[in-house]
Coordinates of C-alpha atoms and ligand atoms in Angstrom, one line a residue:
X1 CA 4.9 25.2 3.1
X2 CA 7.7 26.1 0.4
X3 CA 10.2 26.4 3.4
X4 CA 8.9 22.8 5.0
X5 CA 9.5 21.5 1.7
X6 CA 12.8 22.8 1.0
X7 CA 13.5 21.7 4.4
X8 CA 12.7 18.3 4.0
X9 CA 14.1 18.3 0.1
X10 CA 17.5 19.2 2.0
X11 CA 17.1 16.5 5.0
X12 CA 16.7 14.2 2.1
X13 CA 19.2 15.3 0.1
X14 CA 21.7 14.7 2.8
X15 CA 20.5 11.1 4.4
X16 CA 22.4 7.9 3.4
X17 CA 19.3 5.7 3.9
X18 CA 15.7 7.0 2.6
X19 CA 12.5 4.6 2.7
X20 CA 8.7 5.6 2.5
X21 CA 6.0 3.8 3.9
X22 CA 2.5 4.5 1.9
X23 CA -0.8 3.8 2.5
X24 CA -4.0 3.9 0.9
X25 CA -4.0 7.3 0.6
X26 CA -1.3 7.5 -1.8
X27 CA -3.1 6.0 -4.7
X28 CA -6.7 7.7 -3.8
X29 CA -5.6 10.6 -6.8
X30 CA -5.2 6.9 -8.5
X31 CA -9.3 6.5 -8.0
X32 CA -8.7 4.2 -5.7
X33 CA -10.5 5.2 -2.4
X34 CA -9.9 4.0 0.9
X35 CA -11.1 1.5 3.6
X36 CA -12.2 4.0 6.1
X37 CA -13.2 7.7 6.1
X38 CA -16.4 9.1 4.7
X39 CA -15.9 7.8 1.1
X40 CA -13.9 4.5 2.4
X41 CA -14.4 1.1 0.9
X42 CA -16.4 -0.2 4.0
X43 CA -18.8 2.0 3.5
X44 CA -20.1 0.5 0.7
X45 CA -18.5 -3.3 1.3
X46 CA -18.8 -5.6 4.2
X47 CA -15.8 -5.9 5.5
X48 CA -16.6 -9.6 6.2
X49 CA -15.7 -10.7 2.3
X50 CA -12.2 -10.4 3.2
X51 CA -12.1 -12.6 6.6
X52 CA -10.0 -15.9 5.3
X53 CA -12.6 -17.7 7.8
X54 CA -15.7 -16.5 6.3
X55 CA -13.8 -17.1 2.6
X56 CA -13.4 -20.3 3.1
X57 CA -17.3 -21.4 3.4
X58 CA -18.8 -18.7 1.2
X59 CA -16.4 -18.1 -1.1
X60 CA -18.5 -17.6 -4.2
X61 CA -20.3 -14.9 -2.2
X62 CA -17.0 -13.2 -1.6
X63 CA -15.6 -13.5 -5.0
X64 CA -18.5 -11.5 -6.0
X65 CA -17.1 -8.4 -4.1
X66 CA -13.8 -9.4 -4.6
X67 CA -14.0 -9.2 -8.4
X68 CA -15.5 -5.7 -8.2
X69 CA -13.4 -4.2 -6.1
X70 CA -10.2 -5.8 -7.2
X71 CA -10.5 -6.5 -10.3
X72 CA -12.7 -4.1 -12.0
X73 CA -11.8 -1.5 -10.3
X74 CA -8.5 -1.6 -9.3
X75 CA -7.9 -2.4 -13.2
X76 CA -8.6 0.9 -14.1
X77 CA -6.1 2.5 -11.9
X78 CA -2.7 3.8 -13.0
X79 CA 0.3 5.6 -11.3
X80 CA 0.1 9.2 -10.1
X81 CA 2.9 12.0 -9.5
X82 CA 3.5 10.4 -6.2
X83 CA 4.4 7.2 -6.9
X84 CA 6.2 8.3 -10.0
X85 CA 8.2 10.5 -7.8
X86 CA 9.0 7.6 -5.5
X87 CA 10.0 5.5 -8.2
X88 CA 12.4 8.5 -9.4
X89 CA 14.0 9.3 -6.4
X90 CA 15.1 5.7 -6.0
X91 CA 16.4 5.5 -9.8
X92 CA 18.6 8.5 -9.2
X93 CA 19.7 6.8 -6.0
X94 CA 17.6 8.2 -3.2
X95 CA 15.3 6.5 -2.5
X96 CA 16.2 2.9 -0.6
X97 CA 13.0 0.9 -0.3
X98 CA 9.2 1.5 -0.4
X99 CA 7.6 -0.6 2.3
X100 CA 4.1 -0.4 0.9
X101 CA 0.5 -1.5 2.7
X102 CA -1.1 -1.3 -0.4
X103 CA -2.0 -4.3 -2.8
X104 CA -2.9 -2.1 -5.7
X105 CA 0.9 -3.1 -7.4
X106 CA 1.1 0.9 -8.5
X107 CA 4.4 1.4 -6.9
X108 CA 6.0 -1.4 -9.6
X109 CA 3.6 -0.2 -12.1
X110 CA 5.6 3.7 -11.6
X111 CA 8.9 1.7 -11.6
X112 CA 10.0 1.1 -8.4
X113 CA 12.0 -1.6 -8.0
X114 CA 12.5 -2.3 -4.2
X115 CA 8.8 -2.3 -3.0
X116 CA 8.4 -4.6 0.1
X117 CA 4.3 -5.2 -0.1
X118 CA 3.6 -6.0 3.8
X119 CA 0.1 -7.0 3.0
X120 CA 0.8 -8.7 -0.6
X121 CA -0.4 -7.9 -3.5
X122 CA -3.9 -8.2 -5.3
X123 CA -2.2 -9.0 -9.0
X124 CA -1.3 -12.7 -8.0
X125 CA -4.0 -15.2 -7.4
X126 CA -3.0 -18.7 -4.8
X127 CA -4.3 -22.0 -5.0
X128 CA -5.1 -22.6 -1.3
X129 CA -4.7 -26.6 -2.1
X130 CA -1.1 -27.0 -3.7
X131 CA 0.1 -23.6 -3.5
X132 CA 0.4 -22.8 -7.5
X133 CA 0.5 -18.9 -8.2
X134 CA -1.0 -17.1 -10.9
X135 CA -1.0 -13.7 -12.4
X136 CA -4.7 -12.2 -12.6
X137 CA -3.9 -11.5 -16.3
X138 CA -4.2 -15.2 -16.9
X139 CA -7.5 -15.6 -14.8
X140 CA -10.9 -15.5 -17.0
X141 CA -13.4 -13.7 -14.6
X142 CA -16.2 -14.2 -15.6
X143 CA -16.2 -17.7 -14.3
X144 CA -16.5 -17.2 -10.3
X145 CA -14.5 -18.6 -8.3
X146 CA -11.6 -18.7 -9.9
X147 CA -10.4 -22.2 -9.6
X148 CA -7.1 -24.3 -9.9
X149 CA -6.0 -26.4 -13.6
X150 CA -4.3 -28.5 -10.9
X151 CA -6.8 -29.5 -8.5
X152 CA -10.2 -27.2 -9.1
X153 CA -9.6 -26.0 -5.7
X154 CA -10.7 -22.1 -5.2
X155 CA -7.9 -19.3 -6.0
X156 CA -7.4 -16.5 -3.1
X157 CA -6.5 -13.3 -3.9
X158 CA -2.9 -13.4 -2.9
X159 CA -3.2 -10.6 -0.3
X160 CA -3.9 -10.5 3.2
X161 CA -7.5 -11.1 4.3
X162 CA -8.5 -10.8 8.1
X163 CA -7.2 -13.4 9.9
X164 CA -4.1 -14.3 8.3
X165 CA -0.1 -13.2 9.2
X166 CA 2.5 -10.8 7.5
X167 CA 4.3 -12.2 4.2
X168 CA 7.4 -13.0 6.3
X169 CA 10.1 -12.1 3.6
X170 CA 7.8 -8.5 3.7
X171 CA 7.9 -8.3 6.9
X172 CA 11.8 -8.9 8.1
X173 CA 12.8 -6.5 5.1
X174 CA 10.5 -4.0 5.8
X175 CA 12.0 -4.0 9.6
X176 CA 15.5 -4.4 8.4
X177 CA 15.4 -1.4 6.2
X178 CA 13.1 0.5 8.7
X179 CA 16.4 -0.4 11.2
X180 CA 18.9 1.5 8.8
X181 CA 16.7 4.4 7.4
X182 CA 18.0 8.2 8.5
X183 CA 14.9 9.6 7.3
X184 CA 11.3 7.7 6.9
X185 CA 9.0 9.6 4.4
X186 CA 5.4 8.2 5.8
X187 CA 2.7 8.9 3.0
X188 CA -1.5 8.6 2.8
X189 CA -1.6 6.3 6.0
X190 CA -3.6 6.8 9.5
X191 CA -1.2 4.6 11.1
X192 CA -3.9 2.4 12.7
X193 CA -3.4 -0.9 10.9
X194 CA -0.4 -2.9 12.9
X195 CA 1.8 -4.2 12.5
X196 CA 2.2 -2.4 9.3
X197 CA 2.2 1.0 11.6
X198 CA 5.3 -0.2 13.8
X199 CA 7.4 0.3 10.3
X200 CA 8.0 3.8 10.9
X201 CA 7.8 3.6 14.2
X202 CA 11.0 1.4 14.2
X203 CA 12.6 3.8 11.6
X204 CA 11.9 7.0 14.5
X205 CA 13.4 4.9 17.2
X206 CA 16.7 3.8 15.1
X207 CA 17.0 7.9 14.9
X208 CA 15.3 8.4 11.6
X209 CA 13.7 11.5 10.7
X210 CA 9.9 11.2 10.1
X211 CA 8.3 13.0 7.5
X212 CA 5.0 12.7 6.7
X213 CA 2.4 13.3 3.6
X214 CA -0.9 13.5 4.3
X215 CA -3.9 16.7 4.5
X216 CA -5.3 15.5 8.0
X217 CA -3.2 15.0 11.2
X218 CA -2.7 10.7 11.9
X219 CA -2.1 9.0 15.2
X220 CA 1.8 9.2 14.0
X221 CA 1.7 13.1 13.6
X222 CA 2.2 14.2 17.0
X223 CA 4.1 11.0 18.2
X224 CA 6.8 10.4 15.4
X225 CA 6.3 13.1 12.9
X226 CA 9.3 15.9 12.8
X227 CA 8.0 17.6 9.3
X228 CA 4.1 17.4 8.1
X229 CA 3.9 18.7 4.7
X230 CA -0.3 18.8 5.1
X231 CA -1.4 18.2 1.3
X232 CA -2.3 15.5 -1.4
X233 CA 0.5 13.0 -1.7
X234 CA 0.8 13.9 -5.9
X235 CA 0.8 17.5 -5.3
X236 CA 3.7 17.3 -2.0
X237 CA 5.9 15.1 -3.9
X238 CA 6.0 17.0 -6.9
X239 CA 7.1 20.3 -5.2
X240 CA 9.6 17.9 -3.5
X241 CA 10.7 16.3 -6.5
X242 CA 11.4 19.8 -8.0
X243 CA 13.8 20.3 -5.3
X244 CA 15.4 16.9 -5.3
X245 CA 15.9 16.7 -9.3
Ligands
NAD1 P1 -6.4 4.3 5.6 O1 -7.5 3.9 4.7 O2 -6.6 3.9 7.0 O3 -6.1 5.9 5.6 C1 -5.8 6.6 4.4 C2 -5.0 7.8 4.8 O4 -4.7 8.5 3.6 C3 -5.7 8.8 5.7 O5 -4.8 9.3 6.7 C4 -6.1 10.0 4.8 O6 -6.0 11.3 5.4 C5 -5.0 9.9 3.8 N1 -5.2 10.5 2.4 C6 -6.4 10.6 1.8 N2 -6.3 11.2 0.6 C7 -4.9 11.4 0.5 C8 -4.1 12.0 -0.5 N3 -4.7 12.4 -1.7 N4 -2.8 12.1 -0.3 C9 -2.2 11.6 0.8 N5 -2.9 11.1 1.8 C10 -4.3 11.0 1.6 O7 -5.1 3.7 5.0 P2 -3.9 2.8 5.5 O8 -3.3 3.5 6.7 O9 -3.1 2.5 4.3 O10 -4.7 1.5 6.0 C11 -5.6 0.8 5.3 C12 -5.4 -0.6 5.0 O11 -6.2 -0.8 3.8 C13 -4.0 -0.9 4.6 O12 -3.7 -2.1 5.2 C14 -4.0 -1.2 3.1 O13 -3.4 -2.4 2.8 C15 -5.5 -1.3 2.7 N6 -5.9 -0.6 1.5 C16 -5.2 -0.6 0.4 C17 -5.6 0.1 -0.8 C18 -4.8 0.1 -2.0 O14 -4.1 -0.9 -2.2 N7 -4.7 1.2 -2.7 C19 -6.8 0.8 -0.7 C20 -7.6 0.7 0.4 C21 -7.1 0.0 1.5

């Protein structure tokens, strides 16, 4: 492992154009577990509360999960060695953009400055009438559902449910800097959501190199991956960081 890491510390070192693309499984040392596997979200949730369809009729139902996973929960987490490491590596200048499928904001929260969220971002709150955005800091709730000063209209979580496109500003960055990268870090993600998973894919066929974070083999491990360091994202990325800084 010390060789792989050195390896990939030196790959890194050397590339003009560095981006990562996480998944849930980077903020699981964060407490936050996720969707699938044995200890996944869905094991405990239906799914269903986050189909906009399904929303939209029963939304007080929905809010009910919504608030306990997202707000209660999530609230508790806080940046581990992997993001901070990210957020490092782009503040001494390599490290280009973090295209992110998580919505747990702990990327910013580390410091990192370009995060492109492809499936938004569970801190901001949307009126689904007249659009008005609002930070969950400012939302009181124990009233459920949220609703809008403007027009008492309910507030959406403003991250993807089922059912509803890309962020497009997320998504043609994500691609553009996916285009440019010479090496493509890919971190805690199985690779089966799309079209989050054609991110790195892009970033293997522009000729990056892929390497990848995770402890269990993905469906982008023996397709894309050049270098698997096999471990916890905190405890890969801070042996890399010690050979980056
Ligand atoms: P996933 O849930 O499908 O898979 C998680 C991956 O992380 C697995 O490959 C697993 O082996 C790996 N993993 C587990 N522990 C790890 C660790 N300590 N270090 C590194 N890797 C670890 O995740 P996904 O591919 O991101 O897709 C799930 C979808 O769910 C995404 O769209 C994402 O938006 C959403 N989601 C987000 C959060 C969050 O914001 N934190 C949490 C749950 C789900």
């Amino acid at each position: 492992m010390e060789l792989l890491i050195k390896e990939a510390a030196r790959i890194i070192k050397e590339s003009k154009s560095t981006i990562a693309f996480t998944g849930a499984g980077i903020s699981v040392e964060s407490g936050i577990p996720p969707f699938r596997g044995e200890h996944g979200l869905w094991n405990k949730y239906n799914p269903e509360v986050l189909d906009l369809g399904y929303f939209l009729t029963n939304a007080e139902e929905c809010w009910i999960y919504i608030r306990e996973i997202f707000y209660d929960f999530f609230a508790e987490a806080k940046p581990n060695e992997a993001h901070l490491t990210l957020a490092k590596m782009e503040s001494s200048g390599i490290m280009n953009a973090v295209v992110t499928q998580n919505i747990d904001n702990l990327h910013y929260q580390a410091g990192s400055k370009t995060v492109y969220e492809f499936h938004g971002n569970s801190k901001k709150l949307k009126c689904l009438k007249c659009g008005k955005v609002y930070h969950a800091a400012e939302i009181d709730f124990t009233q459920i559902p949220p609703t809008c000063v403007n027009d008492g209209e309910v507030l959406k979580p403003d991250f993807i449910f089922f059912g509803e496109g890309i962020p497009s500003e997320a998504y043609s960055s994500s691609f553009a800097a996916a285009e440019k990268a010479e090496v493509c870090l890919i971190i805690g993600s199985t690779g089966e959501v799309t079209p989050a998973s054609y991110v790195p894919r892009t970033a293997k066929q522009a000729g990056a190199t892929i390497i990848e974070i995770n402890p269990e083999e993905t469906i982008f491990t023996s397709a894309i991956t050049d270098i698997h360091l096999k471990g916890k994202a905190s405890e890969i990325l801070t042996l890399l960081g010690k050979q980056l800084f």
